[in-house]
PDB file of C-alpha atoms in Angstrom:
ATOM      1  CA  MET A 258     -64.871  41.117  33.587  1.00  0.00           C
ATOM      2  CA  ARG A 259     -61.866  38.994  34.641  1.00  0.00           C
ATOM      3  CA  LYS A 260     -60.900  41.537  37.291  1.00  0.00           C
ATOM      4  CA  ALA A 261     -64.440  41.613  38.682  1.00  0.00           C
ATOM      5  CA  ILE A 262     -64.629  37.822  38.882  1.00  0.00           C
ATOM      6  CA  LEU A 263     -61.223  37.587  40.561  1.00  0.00           C
ATOM      7  CA  ALA A 264     -62.053  40.404  42.991  1.00  0.00           C
ATOM      8  CA  PHE A 265     -65.207  38.545  44.033  1.00  0.00           C
ATOM      9  CA  ILE A 266     -63.341  35.251  44.480  1.00  0.00           C
ATOM     10  CA  ASP A 267     -60.391  36.888  46.257  1.00  0.00           C
ATOM     11  CA  PHE A 268     -62.758  38.501  48.780  1.00  0.00           C
ATOM     12  CA  PHE A 269     -63.300  35.007  50.235  1.00  0.00           C
ATOM     13  CA  TYR A 270     -59.641  33.949  50.070  1.00  0.00           C
ATOM     14  CA  PRO A 271     -58.106  35.376  53.338  1.00  0.00           C
ATOM     15  CA  PRO A 272     -59.336  32.612  55.700  1.00  0.00           C
ATOM     16  CA  PHE A 273     -57.823  29.991  53.390  1.00  0.00           C
ATOM     17  CA  LYS A 274     -54.512  31.790  52.799  1.00  0.00           C
ATOM     18  CA  GLY A 275     -52.523  29.499  55.116  1.00  0.00           C
ATOM     19  CA  PHE A 276     -53.885  26.309  53.555  1.00  0.00           C
ATOM     20  CA  ILE A 277     -54.049  26.811  49.796  1.00  0.00           C
ATOM     21  CA  SER A 278     -52.408  28.985  47.155  1.00  0.00           C
ATOM     22  CA  GLN A 279     -54.429  31.802  45.655  1.00  0.00           C
ATOM     23  CA  HIS A 280     -54.272  30.175  42.210  1.00  0.00           C
ATOM     24  CA  ASN A 281     -55.667  26.874  43.519  1.00  0.00           C
ATOM     25  CA  PHE A 282     -58.339  28.703  45.524  1.00  0.00           C
ATOM     26  CA  ARG A 283     -59.418  30.540  42.387  1.00  0.00           C
ATOM     27  CA  TYR A 284     -59.509  27.270  40.458  1.00  0.00           C
ATOM     28  CA  LEU A 285     -61.601  25.634  43.180  1.00  0.00           C
ATOM     29  CA  ALA A 286     -63.980  28.607  43.272  1.00  0.00           C
ATOM     30  CA  THR A 287     -64.546  28.638  39.511  1.00  0.00           C
ATOM     31  CA  GLY A 288     -64.693  24.850  39.465  1.00  0.00           C
ATOM     32  CA  GLY A 289     -67.243  25.014  42.265  1.00  0.00           C
ATOM     33  CA  SER A 290     -69.361  27.434  40.259  1.00  0.00           C
ATOM     34  CA  THR A 291     -69.122  25.103  37.258  1.00  0.00           C
ATOM     35  CA  TRP A 292     -70.086  22.150  39.425  1.00  0.00           C
ATOM     36  CA  LEU A 293     -73.023  24.047  40.916  1.00  0.00           C
ATOM     37  CA  LEU A 294     -74.203  25.211  37.485  1.00  0.00           C
ATOM     38  CA  GLY A 295     -73.976  21.653  36.150  1.00  0.00           C
ATOM     39  CA  ASN A 296     -76.021  20.248  39.009  1.00  0.00           C
ATOM     40  CA  VAL A 297     -78.674  22.965  38.691  1.00  0.00           C
ATOM     41  CA  VAL A 298     -78.924  22.445  34.905  1.00  0.00           C
ATOM     42  CA  TYR A 299     -79.114  18.661  35.386  1.00  0.00           C
ATOM     43  CA  TYR A 300     -81.821  19.008  38.036  1.00  0.00           C
ATOM     44  CA  LEU A 301     -83.884  21.398  35.909  1.00  0.00           C
ATOM     45  CA  ALA A 302     -83.525  19.264  32.781  1.00  0.00           C
ATOM     46  CA  PHE A 303     -84.317  16.035  34.649  1.00  0.00           C
ATOM     47  CA  HIS A 304     -87.340  17.417  36.500  1.00  0.00           C
ATOM     48  CA  TYR A 305     -88.784  20.018  34.124  1.00  0.00           C
ATOM     49  CA  LEU A 306     -87.476  19.506  30.596  1.00  0.00           C
ATOM     50  CA  PHE A 307     -87.752  15.740  30.232  1.00  0.00           C
ATOM     51  CA  HIS A 308     -90.884  14.119  31.631  1.00  0.00           C
ATOM     52  CA  ALA A 309     -90.912  10.672  30.004  1.00  0.00           C
ATOM     53  CA  GLU A 310     -88.534   7.904  31.101  1.00  0.00           C
ATOM     54  CA  ASP A 311     -87.319   7.464  27.519  1.00  0.00           C
ATOM     55  CA  ILE A 312     -86.739  10.534  25.338  1.00  0.00           C
ATOM     56  CA  ASP A 313     -87.276   9.665  21.683  1.00  0.00           C
ATOM     57  CA  PHE A 314     -85.211  11.499  19.085  1.00  0.00           C
ATOM     58  CA  ASN A 315     -86.104  10.305  15.584  1.00  0.00           C
ATOM     59  CA  LEU A 316     -82.969   8.178  15.128  1.00  0.00           C
ATOM     60  CA  PHE A 317     -82.394   7.114  18.739  1.00  0.00           C
ATOM     61  CA  SER A 318     -83.794   7.374  22.233  1.00  0.00           C
ATOM     62  CA  LEU A 319     -82.171   8.275  25.526  1.00  0.00           C
ATOM     63  CA  LYS A 320     -83.148   7.612  29.084  1.00  0.00           C
ATOM     64  CA  ARG A 321     -84.313  10.705  30.925  1.00  0.00           C
ATOM     65  CA  GLU A 322     -81.166  10.937  33.089  1.00  0.00           C
ATOM     66  CA  THR A 323     -78.901  10.622  30.031  1.00  0.00           C
ATOM     67  CA  ALA A 324     -80.774  13.368  28.177  1.00  0.00           C
ATOM     68  CA  ALA A 325     -80.475  15.620  31.241  1.00  0.00           C
ATOM     69  CA  LEU A 326     -76.756  14.848  31.355  1.00  0.00           C
ATOM     70  CA  ALA A 327     -76.410  15.883  27.689  1.00  0.00           C
ATOM     71  CA  VAL A 328     -78.081  19.234  28.404  1.00  0.00           C
ATOM     72  CA  ASP A 329     -75.830  19.683  31.424  1.00  0.00           C
ATOM     73  CA  PHE A 330     -72.679  19.165  29.328  1.00  0.00           C
ATOM     74  CA  LEU A 331     -73.913  21.486  26.552  1.00  0.00           C
ATOM     75  CA  VAL A 332     -74.152  24.324  29.070  1.00  0.00           C
ATOM     76  CA  VAL A 333     -71.209  23.559  31.353  1.00  0.00           C
ATOM     77  CA  ILE A 334     -68.439  22.812  28.831  1.00  0.00           C
ATOM     78  CA  PRO A 335     -68.350  26.283  27.195  1.00  0.00           C
ATOM     79  CA  TYR A 336     -68.783  28.009  30.574  1.00  0.00           C
ATOM     80  CA  SER A 337     -65.933  26.034  32.108  1.00  0.00           C
ATOM     81  CA  PHE A 338     -63.557  26.537  29.183  1.00  0.00           C
ATOM     82  CA  LEU A 339     -64.093  30.302  29.186  1.00  0.00           C
ATOM     83  CA  LEU A 340     -63.481  30.569  32.931  1.00  0.00           C
ATOM     84  CA  ASN A 341     -60.350  28.435  32.762  1.00  0.00           C
ATOM     85  CA  ARG A 342     -58.900  30.155  29.706  1.00  0.00           C
ATOM     86  CA  TYR A 343     -59.687  33.780  30.529  1.00  0.00           C
ATOM     87  CA  VAL A 344     -59.795  33.837  34.332  1.00  0.00           C
ATOM     88  CA  ILE A 345     -57.654  31.054  35.822  1.00  0.00           C
ATOM     89  CA  PHE A 346     -54.937  29.932  33.401  1.00  0.00           C
ATOM     90  CA  THR A 347     -54.151  33.278  31.766  1.00  0.00           C
ATOM     91  CA  HIS A 348     -50.396  32.705  31.996  1.00  0.00           C
ATOM     92  CA  SER A 349     -50.520  29.638  29.799  1.00  0.00           C
ATOM     93  CA  GLU A 350     -48.427  29.875  26.652  1.00  0.00           C
ATOM     94  CA  VAL A 351     -50.421  27.150  24.904  1.00  0.00           C
ATOM     95  CA  LYS A 352     -52.349  28.482  21.899  1.00  0.00           C
ATOM     96  CA  ALA A 353     -56.121  28.838  22.298  1.00  0.00           C
ATOM     97  CA  HIS A 354     -57.055  26.249  19.674  1.00  0.00           C
ATOM     98  CA  ILE A 355     -54.729  23.681  21.278  1.00  0.00           C
ATOM     99  CA  GLN A 356     -56.229  24.452  24.693  1.00  0.00           C
ATOM    100  CA  LEU A 357     -59.710  24.008  23.257  1.00  0.00           C
ATOM    101  CA  LEU A 358     -58.834  20.652  21.663  1.00  0.00           C
ATOM    102  CA  ARG A 359     -57.244  19.429  24.902  1.00  0.00           C
ATOM    103  CA  PHE A 360     -60.186  20.721  26.927  1.00  0.00           C
ATOM    104  CA  LEU A 361     -62.675  18.974  24.632  1.00  0.00           C
ATOM    105  CA  ASN A 362     -60.600  15.781  24.919  1.00  0.00           C
ATOM    106  CA  LEU A 363     -60.777  15.983  28.704  1.00  0.00           C
ATOM    107  CA  ASN A 364     -64.506  16.574  28.543  1.00  0.00           C
ATOM    108  CA  LEU A 365     -65.030  13.617  26.211  1.00  0.00           C
ATOM    109  CA  VAL A 366     -63.251  11.420  28.761  1.00  0.00           C
ATOM    110  CA  ASN A 367     -65.304  13.037  31.542  1.00  0.00           C
ATOM    111  CA  ILE A 368     -68.543  12.456  29.625  1.00  0.00           C
ATOM    112  CA  LEU A 369     -67.723   8.778  29.146  1.00  0.00           C
ATOM    113  CA  LEU A 370     -66.684   8.338  32.780  1.00  0.00           C
ATOM    114  CA  THR A 371     -69.725  10.262  34.004  1.00  0.00           C
ATOM    115  CA  PHE A 372     -72.079   8.267  31.794  1.00  0.00           C
ATOM    116  CA  ALA A 373     -70.617   4.957  32.964  1.00  0.00           C
ATOM    117  CA  MET A 374     -70.600   5.949  36.630  1.00  0.00           C
ATOM    118  CA  GLN A 375     -74.119   7.405  36.406  1.00  0.00           C
ATOM    119  CA  LYS A 376     -75.374   4.148  34.893  1.00  0.00           C
ATOM    120  CA  PHE A 377     -73.612   2.174  37.632  1.00  0.00           C
ATOM    121  CA  PHE A 378     -74.902   4.314  40.502  1.00  0.00           C
ATOM    122  CA  ILE A 379     -78.456   4.597  39.167  1.00  0.00           C
ATOM    123  CA  GLU A 380     -79.098   1.211  37.583  1.00  0.00           C
ATOM    124  CA  ILE A 381     -76.877  -1.079  39.679  1.00  0.00           C
ATOM    125  CA  LEU A 382     -76.772   0.626  43.080  1.00  0.00           C
ATOM    126  CA  GLY A 383     -80.249   2.206  42.802  1.00  0.00           C
ATOM    127  CA  ILE A 384     -79.122   5.702  43.815  1.00  0.00           C
ATOM    128  CA  TYR A 385     -81.490   8.540  42.884  1.00  0.00           C
ATOM    129  CA  PRO A 386     -80.260  10.282  39.660  1.00  0.00           C
ATOM    130  CA  THR A 387     -79.767  13.779  41.113  1.00  0.00           C
ATOM    131  CA  VAL A 388     -77.807  12.419  44.104  1.00  0.00           C
ATOM    132  CA  SER A 389     -75.793  10.219  41.752  1.00  0.00           C
ATOM    133  CA  LYS A 390     -74.920  13.256  39.612  1.00  0.00           C
ATOM    134  CA  VAL A 391     -73.519  15.087  42.640  1.00  0.00           C
ATOM    135  CA  VAL A 392     -71.400  12.115  43.753  1.00  0.00           C
ATOM    136  CA  VAL A 393     -70.052  11.474  40.250  1.00  0.00           C
ATOM    137  CA  SER A 394     -69.219  15.174  39.823  1.00  0.00           C
ATOM    138  CA  VAL A 395     -67.085  15.128  42.955  1.00  0.00           C
ATOM    139  CA  LEU A 396     -65.233  12.008  41.795  1.00  0.00           C
ATOM    140  CA  ILE A 397     -64.461  13.536  38.376  1.00  0.00           C
ATOM    141  CA  ALA A 398     -63.270  16.882  39.815  1.00  0.00           C
ATOM    142  CA  GLY A 399     -59.863  15.711  41.067  1.00  0.00           C
ATOM    143  CA  PHE A 400     -58.979  14.048  37.786  1.00  0.00           C
ATOM    144  CA  SER A 401     -60.056  17.142  35.840  1.00  0.00           C
ATOM    145  CA  TYR A 402     -57.926  19.482  37.932  1.00  0.00           C
ATOM    146  CA  LEU A 403     -54.761  17.471  37.381  1.00  0.00           C
ATOM    147  CA  TYR A 404     -55.442  17.075  33.671  1.00  0.00           C
ATOM    148  CA  GLN A 405     -56.117  20.775  33.149  1.00  0.00           C
ATOM    149  CA  HIS A 406     -53.280  22.052  35.296  1.00  0.00           C
ATOM    150  CA  TYR A 407     -50.592  19.789  33.890  1.00  0.00           C
ATOM    151  CA  PHE A 408     -51.796  19.263  30.326  1.00  0.00           C
ATOM    152  CA  THR A 409     -54.645  21.381  28.923  1.00  0.00           C
ATOM    153  CA  PHE A 410     -53.382  24.759  30.098  1.00  0.00           C
ATOM    154  CA  SER A 411     -49.898  23.627  31.256  1.00  0.00           C
ATOM    155  CA  VAL A 412     -49.008  26.705  33.202  1.00  0.00           C
ATOM    156  CA  LYS A 413     -45.320  27.366  33.721  1.00  0.00           C
ATOM    157  CA  LYS A 414     -44.244  28.374  37.203  1.00  0.00           C
ATOM    158  CA  ILE A 415     -44.503  32.133  37.638  1.00  0.00           C
ATOM    159  CA  LYS A 416     -41.451  33.638  39.291  1.00  0.00           C
ATOM    160  CA  LYS A 417     -42.280  35.771  42.312  1.00  0.00           C
TER     161      LYS A 417
END
């Protein structure tokens, strides 16, 4: 499966060869698929799964956009970890359970940042929730790349 995914991604790599390393291109491609999946899941949850403005769970209630965000993270986090662990950062010498703990730590930070920024963009700036989700996702992406590359999967330089 890894070889098939990489073959598909690498098919699109030649025009970018002079600008970006193959590893970073692969990371951007899988990250882009994660980003796209997250936005599609958010859109579907916001528009089709949750209809009321406040979603009442017996012990607490969530605003519609927050509930959609929760569904988004429940789908995207496992998908992203599997792609990063088994497709992108396969040369990492960090044990799987440590990677998972670090990855979950990053995602907890991302969830908190996303929640805060979503609230700010939607409730303070009045930006439509789906548009806000796209903007916030782009802002979080750079931070996530650095965190994963240098900490979560901490890949050692591969000698050519």
